[in-house]
Amino acid sequence: HIRRADGEIIQSVWLRENAPFASVIKARLPSAESLEKYFSNPPEDAQFSMVGTFRQDGLQRKLTIRIHVPADQTGKSSATSQSVSELLQESANGISQTRIAVANGTIIQAKGFIVASDGQSALLDVSNILNTLQSEGGNSEFWLLWKINQ
């Protein structure tokens, strides 16, 4: 995923070498286009579509992630609730988290992310995203808005 987005893996460390495997990867995405690629899935992935877009307006920067899940994959049935629970459990079994760090700026608004108290980074909030997709019928936008320091 990182390399597909033209990113560079800076460091990789195994935390657990047996199932469920866990590692920490520190990577750098060199451009706005790379950030968009990282948060977009290839068109051949039929389970859902995800498109990342990056915009700038003066000193403000915004990363928006649009996710569409087909109707047969969403809804409030017990089967869907079970699959949400399974995804959350799978996430808990490992260390599958994505953190975005802002270089030379402060995060001022977010949806679908948990912002660190210093405003310098944010974690993708998988639970919030899954619940929002379910309640909004499978079409949702999530974003990070930050301001660049002068």
Coordinates of N, CA and C in Angstrom, one line a residue:
H1 N 0.8 -1.2 0.0 CA 0.0 0.0 0.0 C 0.9 1.3 0.0
I2 N 1.9 1.3 0.8 CA 2.8 2.4 0.9 C 3.6 2.6 -0.4
R3 N 4.1 1.5 -0.9 CA 4.9 1.6 -2.1 C 4.0 1.9 -3.3
R4 N 2.8 1.4 -3.3 CA 1.8 1.8 -4.4 C 1.6 3.3 -4.5
A5 N 1.7 3.9 -3.3 CA 1.5 5.4 -3.2 C 2.8 6.2 -3.3
D6 N 3.8 5.5 -3.8 CA 5.1 6.1 -4.0 C 5.7 6.5 -2.7
G7 N 5.3 5.9 -1.6 CA 5.9 6.2 -0.3 C 7.2 5.4 0.0
E8 N 7.9 5.8 1.0 CA 9.1 5.3 1.4 C 9.0 4.7 2.8
I9 N 9.3 3.4 2.9 CA 9.4 2.8 4.3 C 10.7 3.2 4.9
I10 N 10.6 3.9 6.0 CA 11.8 4.4 6.7 C 12.3 3.4 7.7
Q11 N 11.3 2.8 8.4 CA 11.7 1.8 9.5 C 10.6 0.8 9.6
S12 N 11.0 -0.5 9.8 CA 10.0 -1.5 10.1 C 10.5 -2.4 11.2
V13 N 9.7 -2.7 12.2 CA 10.1 -3.5 13.3 C 9.0 -4.5 13.6
W14 N 9.3 -5.8 13.8 CA 8.4 -6.8 14.2 C 8.1 -6.7 15.7
L15 N 6.9 -6.6 16.1 CA 6.5 -6.6 17.5 C 6.1 -8.0 17.9
R16 N 5.5 -8.8 17.0 CA 5.1 -10.1 17.3 C 5.3 -10.9 16.0
E17 N 6.2 -11.9 16.0 CA 6.5 -12.7 14.8 C 5.7 -13.9 14.6
N18 N 4.7 -14.2 15.5 CA 3.8 -15.3 15.4 C 2.4 -14.8 15.3
A19 N 1.5 -15.6 14.7 CA 0.1 -15.2 14.6 C -0.6 -14.8 15.9
P20 N -1.3 -13.8 16.0 CA -1.5 -12.7 15.0 C -0.3 -11.8 14.9
F21 N 0.2 -11.7 13.7 CA 1.5 -11.0 13.5 C 1.3 -9.5 13.8
A22 N 2.3 -8.8 14.3 CA 2.2 -7.4 14.5 C 3.6 -6.7 14.2
S23 N 3.5 -5.6 13.5 CA 4.8 -4.9 13.2 C 4.4 -3.4 13.2
V24 N 5.5 -2.6 13.3 CA 5.3 -1.1 13.3 C 6.1 -0.7 12.0
I25 N 5.5 0.1 11.2 CA 6.1 0.6 10.0 C 6.0 2.1 10.0
K26 N 7.2 2.7 9.9 CA 7.2 4.2 9.8 C 7.5 4.5 8.3
A27 N 6.7 5.3 7.7 CA 6.8 5.6 6.3 C 6.6 7.1 6.1
R28 N 7.1 7.5 4.9 CA 6.9 8.9 4.5 C 6.3 8.9 3.1
L29 N 5.2 9.7 3.0 CA 4.6 9.9 1.7 C 5.1 11.3 1.2
P30 N 5.7 11.3 0.0 CA 6.5 12.5 -0.4 C 5.6 13.7 -0.9
S31 N 4.4 13.4 -1.2 CA 3.6 14.5 -1.9 C 2.1 14.4 -1.6
A32 N 1.3 15.4 -2.0 CA -0.1 15.3 -1.9 C -0.7 14.2 -2.7
E33 N -0.1 14.0 -3.9 CA -0.6 12.9 -4.8 C -0.4 11.6 -4.1
S34 N 0.7 11.4 -3.4 CA 1.0 10.1 -2.7 C 0.0 9.9 -1.6
L35 N -0.4 11.0 -0.9 CA -1.4 10.9 0.2 C -2.7 10.5 -0.4
E36 N -3.1 11.0 -1.6 CA -4.3 10.6 -2.3 C -4.3 9.2 -2.7
K37 N -3.2 8.7 -3.2 CA -3.0 7.3 -3.7 C -3.1 6.4 -2.5
Y38 N -2.5 6.8 -1.3 CA -2.5 5.9 -0.2 C -3.9 5.7 0.3
F39 N -4.8 6.7 0.3 CA -6.1 6.6 0.7 C -7.1 6.3 -0.4
S40 N -6.7 5.7 -1.5 CA -7.6 5.3 -2.6 C -7.3 3.8 -2.9
N41 N -8.4 3.1 -3.1 CA -8.1 1.7 -3.5 C -8.2 1.5 -5.0
P42 N -7.5 0.5 -5.5 CA -7.5 0.2 -6.9 C -8.9 -0.1 -7.4
P43 N -9.2 0.3 -8.6 CA -10.6 0.1 -9.2 C -11.0 -1.3 -9.2
E44 N -10.1 -2.3 -9.3 CA -10.5 -3.7 -9.3 C -11.0 -4.2 -8.0
D45 N -10.9 -3.5 -6.9 CA -11.4 -3.9 -5.6 C -12.9 -3.7 -5.6
A46 N -13.7 -4.7 -5.8 CA -15.2 -4.6 -5.9 C -15.9 -4.5 -4.6
Q47 N -15.3 -4.8 -3.5 CA -16.0 -4.8 -2.2 C -16.4 -3.4 -1.8
F48 N -15.6 -2.4 -2.1 CA -15.9 -1.0 -1.7 C -15.0 -0.1 -2.5
S49 N -15.4 1.2 -2.6 CA -14.5 2.1 -3.3 C -14.1 3.2 -2.3
M50 N -12.8 3.6 -2.4 CA -12.3 4.6 -1.5 C -11.5 5.6 -2.3
V51 N -11.7 6.9 -2.2 CA -11.0 7.9 -3.0 C -10.5 9.0 -2.0
G52 N -9.2 9.2 -2.0 CA -8.6 10.2 -1.2 C -8.4 11.4 -2.1
T53 N -8.7 12.6 -1.6 CA -8.4 13.9 -2.3 C -7.7 14.9 -1.4
F54 N -6.8 15.6 -1.9 CA -6.1 16.6 -1.1 C -6.3 18.0 -1.7
R55 N -6.7 18.9 -0.8 CA -6.9 20.3 -1.3 C -6.2 21.3 -0.4
Q56 N -5.8 22.4 -1.0 CA -5.1 23.4 -0.2 C -5.8 24.8 -0.5
D57 N -6.0 25.6 0.6 CA -6.6 26.9 0.4 C -5.8 27.8 1.4
G58 N -4.9 28.6 0.8 CA -4.0 29.4 1.6 C -3.2 28.6 2.5
L59 N -3.3 28.8 3.8 CA -2.5 28.0 4.8 C -3.2 26.7 5.2
Q60 N -4.4 26.5 4.8 CA -5.2 25.3 5.2 C -5.0 24.2 4.2
R61 N -4.9 23.0 4.7 CA -4.8 21.7 3.9 C -5.9 20.8 4.4
K62 N -6.5 20.1 3.4 CA -7.6 19.1 3.8 C -7.4 17.8 3.0
L63 N -7.4 16.7 3.7 CA -7.4 15.4 3.1 C -8.9 14.9 3.3
T64 N -9.5 14.6 2.2 CA -10.9 14.0 2.3 C -10.8 12.6 1.8
I65 N -11.5 11.7 2.5 CA -11.6 10.3 2.1 C -13.0 9.9 1.9
R66 N -13.4 9.6 0.6 CA -14.8 9.3 0.3 C -14.9 7.7 0.2
I67 N -15.8 7.2 0.9 CA -15.9 5.7 0.9 C -17.3 5.4 0.5
H68 N -17.4 4.4 -0.4 CA -18.7 3.9 -0.9 C -18.7 2.4 -0.7
V69 N -19.7 1.9 0.1 CA -19.8 0.4 0.2 C -21.2 0.1 -0.4
P70 N -21.2 -0.9 -1.3 CA -22.5 -1.3 -1.9 C -23.6 -1.7 -0.9
A71 N -24.8 -1.4 -1.3 CA -26.0 -1.6 -0.5 C -26.0 -3.0 0.2
D72 N -25.6 -4.0 -0.6 CA -25.7 -5.4 0.0 C -24.6 -5.6 1.0
Q73 N -23.7 -4.7 1.2 CA -22.7 -4.8 2.2 C -23.0 -4.0 3.5
T74 N -24.0 -3.1 3.4 CA -24.4 -2.3 4.5 C -25.7 -2.6 5.1
G75 N -26.3 -1.8 5.9 CA -27.6 -2.0 6.5 C -27.4 -2.3 8.0
K76 N -28.5 -2.5 8.6 CA -28.5 -2.7 10.1 C -28.9 -4.1 10.5
S77 N -28.7 -5.1 9.6 CA -29.0 -6.5 9.9 C -28.0 -7.0 10.9
S78 N -28.3 -8.1 11.6 CA -27.4 -8.7 12.6 C -26.1 -9.2 11.8
A79 N -26.3 -9.6 10.6 CA -25.1 -10.1 9.8 C -24.1 -8.9 9.6
T80 N -24.6 -7.7 9.3 CA -23.7 -6.6 9.2 C -23.1 -6.2 10.5
S81 N -23.9 -6.2 11.5 CA -23.3 -5.9 12.9 C -22.3 -6.9 13.2
Q82 N -22.5 -8.2 12.9 CA -21.5 -9.2 13.1 C -20.2 -8.9 12.4
S83 N -20.3 -8.5 11.1 CA -19.1 -8.3 10.3 C -18.4 -7.0 10.8
V84 N -19.1 -6.0 11.3 CA -18.4 -4.9 12.0 C -17.7 -5.3 13.2
S85 N -18.3 -6.2 14.0 CA -17.7 -6.7 15.2 C -16.5 -7.5 14.9
E86 N -16.6 -8.3 13.8 CA -15.4 -9.2 13.4 C -14.3 -8.3 12.9
L87 N -14.6 -7.2 12.2 CA -13.5 -6.3 11.7 C -12.8 -5.6 12.9
L88 N -13.6 -5.2 13.9 CA -13.0 -4.6 15.1 C -12.2 -5.6 15.9
Q89 N -12.7 -6.8 16.0 CA -11.9 -7.8 16.7 C -10.6 -8.1 16.0
E90 N -10.7 -8.2 14.7 CA -9.5 -8.4 13.9 C -8.5 -7.3 14.1
S91 N -9.0 -6.1 14.2 CA -8.1 -4.9 14.4 C -7.5 -5.0 15.8
A92 N -8.2 -5.5 16.8 CA -7.7 -5.6 18.2 C -6.7 -6.7 18.3
N93 N -6.8 -7.7 17.4 CA -5.8 -8.8 17.5 C -4.4 -8.4 17.1
G94 N -4.3 -7.4 16.3 CA -3.0 -6.9 15.9 C -2.8 -5.5 16.2
I95 N -1.9 -4.8 15.5 CA -1.8 -3.4 15.7 C -2.0 -2.7 14.4
S96 N -3.2 -2.8 13.9 CA -3.5 -2.3 12.6 C -4.1 -0.9 12.7
Q97 N -3.2 0.1 12.8 CA -3.6 1.4 13.0 C -2.8 2.3 12.0
T98 N -3.5 3.3 11.5 CA -2.9 4.3 10.6 C -2.8 5.6 11.3
R99 N -1.6 6.2 11.5 CA -1.5 7.5 12.1 C -0.9 8.4 11.0
I100 N -1.5 9.6 10.9 CA -1.0 10.6 10.0 C -0.4 11.7 10.9
A101 N 0.8 12.0 10.6 CA 1.5 13.1 11.3 C 1.6 14.3 10.3
V102 N 1.3 15.5 10.9 CA 1.3 16.7 10.1 C 2.7 17.4 10.3
A103 N 3.4 17.6 9.2 CA 4.7 18.3 9.3 C 4.4 19.8 9.2
N104 N 4.9 20.6 10.2 CA 4.8 22.0 10.2 C 3.4 22.6 10.1
G105 N 2.5 22.0 11.0 CA 1.2 22.5 11.1 C 0.4 21.9 12.3
T106 N -0.9 22.2 12.4 CA -1.7 21.8 13.5 C -3.1 21.4 12.9
I107 N -3.6 20.2 13.3 CA -4.9 19.7 12.9 C -5.9 20.5 13.6
I108 N -6.9 21.1 12.8 CA -7.9 21.9 13.4 C -9.3 21.3 13.4
Q109 N -9.5 20.3 12.6 CA -10.8 19.6 12.5 C -10.7 18.2 11.9
A110 N -11.5 17.3 12.3 CA -11.4 15.9 11.8 C -12.8 15.2 11.9
K111 N -13.0 14.3 11.0 CA -14.1 13.4 11.0 C -13.6 12.0 10.6
G112 N -13.7 11.0 11.5 CA -13.2 9.7 11.2 C -11.8 9.5 11.6
F113 N -11.3 10.4 12.4 CA -9.9 10.4 12.9 C -10.0 10.8 14.4
I114 N -9.1 10.2 15.2 CA -8.9 10.7 16.6 C -7.6 11.5 16.6
V115 N -7.8 12.8 16.9 CA -6.7 13.7 16.9 C -5.9 13.7 18.2
A116 N -4.6 13.6 18.1 CA -3.8 13.7 19.3 C -3.9 15.0 20.0
S117 N -3.7 15.1 21.3 CA -3.9 16.3 22.1 C -3.0 17.5 21.6
D118 N -1.9 17.2 21.1 CA -1.0 18.3 20.6 C -1.4 18.7 19.2
G119 N -2.3 18.1 18.5 CA -2.8 18.5 17.2 C -1.8 18.2 16.1
Q120 N -0.8 17.4 16.4 CA 0.3 17.1 15.4 C 0.0 15.9 14.6
S121 N -0.8 15.0 15.1 CA -1.1 13.7 14.4 C -2.5 13.2 14.7
A122 N -3.0 12.2 14.0 CA -4.3 11.7 14.2 C -4.3 10.2 13.7
L123 N -5.1 9.4 14.5 CA -5.3 8.0 14.2 C -6.6 7.8 13.4
L124 N -6.5 7.0 12.4 CA -7.8 6.6 11.7 C -8.7 5.9 12.7
D125 N -9.9 6.3 12.8 CA -10.9 5.8 13.8 C -11.7 4.8 13.1
V126 N -11.2 3.5 13.1 CA -11.9 2.4 12.3 C -13.3 2.2 12.9
S127 N -13.5 2.2 14.2 CA -14.8 2.0 14.7 C -15.8 3.0 14.3
N128 N -15.4 4.3 14.4 CA -16.3 5.4 14.0 C -16.6 5.3 12.5
I129 N -15.6 5.0 11.7 CA -15.8 4.9 10.2 C -16.8 3.8 9.9
L130 N -16.7 2.6 10.5 CA -17.6 1.5 10.2 C -19.0 1.8 10.7
N131 N -19.1 2.4 11.8 CA -20.5 2.8 12.3 C -21.1 3.9 11.5
T132 N -20.3 4.9 11.1 CA -20.8 5.9 10.2 C -21.3 5.4 8.8
L133 N -20.5 4.5 8.3 CA -20.9 3.9 7.0 C -22.2 3.1 7.1
Q134 N -22.3 2.4 8.2 CA -23.5 1.7 8.4 C -24.7 2.6 8.6
S135 N -24.6 3.7 9.4 CA -25.7 4.5 9.6 C -26.1 5.4 8.4
E136 N -25.1 5.7 7.6 CA -25.3 6.6 6.4 C -25.5 5.8 5.1
G137 N -25.8 4.6 5.2 CA -26.1 3.8 4.0 C -24.9 3.5 3.1
G138 N -23.7 3.5 3.6 CA -22.6 3.1 2.8 C -21.9 4.2 2.0
N139 N -22.3 5.4 2.1 CA -21.7 6.6 1.5 C -21.3 7.6 2.5
S140 N -20.0 7.8 2.7 CA -19.6 8.7 3.7 C -18.3 9.4 3.3
E141 N -18.0 10.6 3.9 CA -16.8 11.3 3.8 C -16.1 11.5 5.1
F142 N -14.8 11.3 5.2 CA -14.1 11.5 6.4 C -12.9 12.5 6.0
W143 N -12.5 13.3 7.0 CA -11.5 14.2 6.6 C -10.6 14.7 7.8
L144 N -9.4 15.2 7.4 CA -8.5 15.9 8.3 C -8.3 17.3 7.7
L145 N -8.5 18.3 8.5 CA -8.2 19.7 8.1 C -7.1 20.2 9.0
W146 N -6.0 20.7 8.4 CA -5.0 21.3 9.2 C -4.5 22.6 8.6
K147 N -3.9 23.4 9.5 CA -3.3 24.7 9.1 C -1.8 24.7 9.2
I148 N -1.2 25.2 8.2 CA 0.3 25.2 8.1 C 0.8 26.4 9.0
N149 N 1.8 26.1 9.8 CA 2.5 27.2 10.5 C 3.2 28.1 9.6
Q150 N 3.2 29.4 9.8 CA 3.9 30.4 9.0 C 5.3 30.5 9.4

